[in-house]
Amino acid sequence: MIFFHERPGRLFWIGLLLAIAGAAVILGVDALNDVGLGTFFGILSGMFYGGYFLVLQRSRQSLDTLTSFWLRRSAQQFSWRLWLNLHQP
């Protein structure tokens, strides 16, 4: 929508509403009372995961499957080695 100027269809919005309603049912009222660091990291990870899928969708329009796989694999290896060198838990 914002980055790729695509308009989601009606089924997307229905699915989004169902997902939000399902999350509200599972979390219940406690989610409104206990918004902490875990909630922040959960939302942040969801945003990065969604961004990953958007970039993957766009890259698959111009790259074949094998090239797309190896580019993602190389980026993952770079991130993993950077993480190891920074000695992060």
Tab-separated table of C-alpha atoms in Angstrom:
chain	number	residue	atom	x	y	z
A	1	MET	CA	0.000	0.000	0.000
A	2	ILE	CA	2.475	2.591	1.125
A	3	PHE	CA	5.733	1.311	-0.334
A	4	PHE	CA	4.668	-0.477	-3.510
A	5	HIS	CA	1.499	1.508	-4.304
A	6	GLU	CA	-0.727	-1.570	-4.399
A	7	ARG	CA	-4.336	-1.585	-3.283
A	8	PRO	CA	-5.284	-4.642	-1.230
A	9	GLY	CA	-8.511	-6.343	-2.119
A	10	ARG	CA	-11.601	-6.957	-0.061
A	11	LEU	CA	-10.448	-10.407	1.067
A	12	PHE	CA	-7.274	-8.873	2.512
A	13	TRP	CA	-9.265	-6.522	4.730
A	14	ILE	CA	-11.591	-9.299	5.849
A	15	GLY	CA	-8.585	-11.471	6.702
A	16	LEU	CA	-6.937	-8.625	8.582
A	17	LEU	CA	-10.066	-8.017	10.657
A	18	LEU	CA	-10.350	-11.732	11.439
A	19	ALA	CA	-6.685	-11.870	12.481
A	20	ILE	CA	-7.046	-8.873	14.783
A	21	ALA	CA	-10.258	-10.260	16.264
A	22	GLY	CA	-8.583	-13.626	16.827
A	23	ALA	CA	-5.642	-11.978	18.568
A	24	ALA	CA	-8.045	-9.996	20.759
A	25	VAL	CA	-9.913	-13.172	21.728
A	26	ILE	CA	-6.695	-15.026	22.567
A	27	LEU	CA	-5.110	-12.172	24.516
A	28	GLY	CA	-8.275	-10.939	26.138
A	29	VAL	CA	-8.461	-7.890	28.353
A	30	ASP	CA	-5.050	-8.616	29.902
A	31	ALA	CA	-3.292	-7.318	26.795
A	32	LEU	CA	-4.692	-3.840	27.408
A	33	ASN	CA	-3.487	-3.790	31.011
A	34	ASP	CA	-0.008	-5.252	30.496
A	35	VAL	CA	1.680	-3.514	27.568
A	36	GLY	CA	5.381	-3.950	28.164
A	37	LEU	CA	8.633	-4.579	26.401
A	38	GLY	CA	7.505	-8.006	25.194
A	39	THR	CA	4.525	-6.469	23.437
A	40	PHE	CA	6.801	-3.915	21.790
A	41	PHE	CA	9.200	-6.591	20.540
A	42	GLY	CA	6.278	-8.691	19.314
A	43	ILE	CA	4.889	-5.829	17.250
A	44	LEU	CA	8.373	-4.925	15.982
A	45	SER	CA	9.112	-8.491	14.911
A	46	GLY	CA	5.741	-8.677	13.146
A	47	MET	CA	6.564	-5.518	11.232
A	48	PHE	CA	9.950	-6.857	10.144
A	49	TYR	CA	8.406	-10.188	9.153
A	50	GLY	CA	5.755	-8.407	7.098
A	51	GLY	CA	8.440	-6.264	5.474
A	52	TYR	CA	10.412	-9.384	4.642
A	53	PHE	CA	7.418	-10.887	2.857
A	54	LEU	CA	6.763	-7.667	0.943
A	55	VAL	CA	10.369	-7.477	-0.256
A	56	LEU	CA	10.317	-11.173	-1.117
A	57	GLN	CA	7.126	-10.738	-3.137
A	58	ARG	CA	8.626	-7.830	-5.059
A	59	SER	CA	11.944	-9.603	-5.688
A	60	ARG	CA	10.204	-12.694	-7.050
A	61	GLN	CA	8.694	-10.556	-9.827
A	62	SER	CA	12.126	-9.930	-11.341
A	63	LEU	CA	14.228	-12.878	-10.096
A	64	ASP	CA	13.843	-16.597	-10.506
A	65	THR	CA	13.390	-18.821	-7.468
A	66	LEU	CA	16.975	-20.046	-7.197
A	67	THR	CA	18.527	-16.582	-7.473
A	68	SER	CA	16.108	-15.188	-4.925
A	69	PHE	CA	16.891	-18.053	-2.556
A	70	TRP	CA	20.655	-17.581	-2.775
A	71	LEU	CA	20.440	-13.829	-2.280
A	72	ARG	CA	18.351	-14.334	0.870
A	73	ARG	CA	20.695	-17.074	2.049
A	74	SER	CA	23.738	-14.820	1.564
A	75	ALA	CA	22.081	-11.999	3.489
A	76	GLN	CA	21.225	-14.429	6.283
A	77	GLN	CA	24.831	-15.638	6.476
A	78	PHE	CA	26.101	-12.062	6.605
A	79	SER	CA	23.665	-11.204	9.412
A	80	TRP	CA	24.583	-14.353	11.329
A	81	ARG	CA	28.312	-13.660	11.101
A	82	LEU	CA	27.779	-10.044	12.141
A	83	TRP	CA	25.751	-11.260	15.117
A	84	LEU	CA	28.538	-13.673	16.097
A	85	ASN	CA	31.206	-10.984	15.833
A	86	LEU	CA	29.212	-8.627	18.043
A	87	HIS	CA	28.940	-11.398	20.678
A	88	GLN	CA	25.211	-10.905	21.124
A	89	PRO	CA	23.232	-13.542	23.048
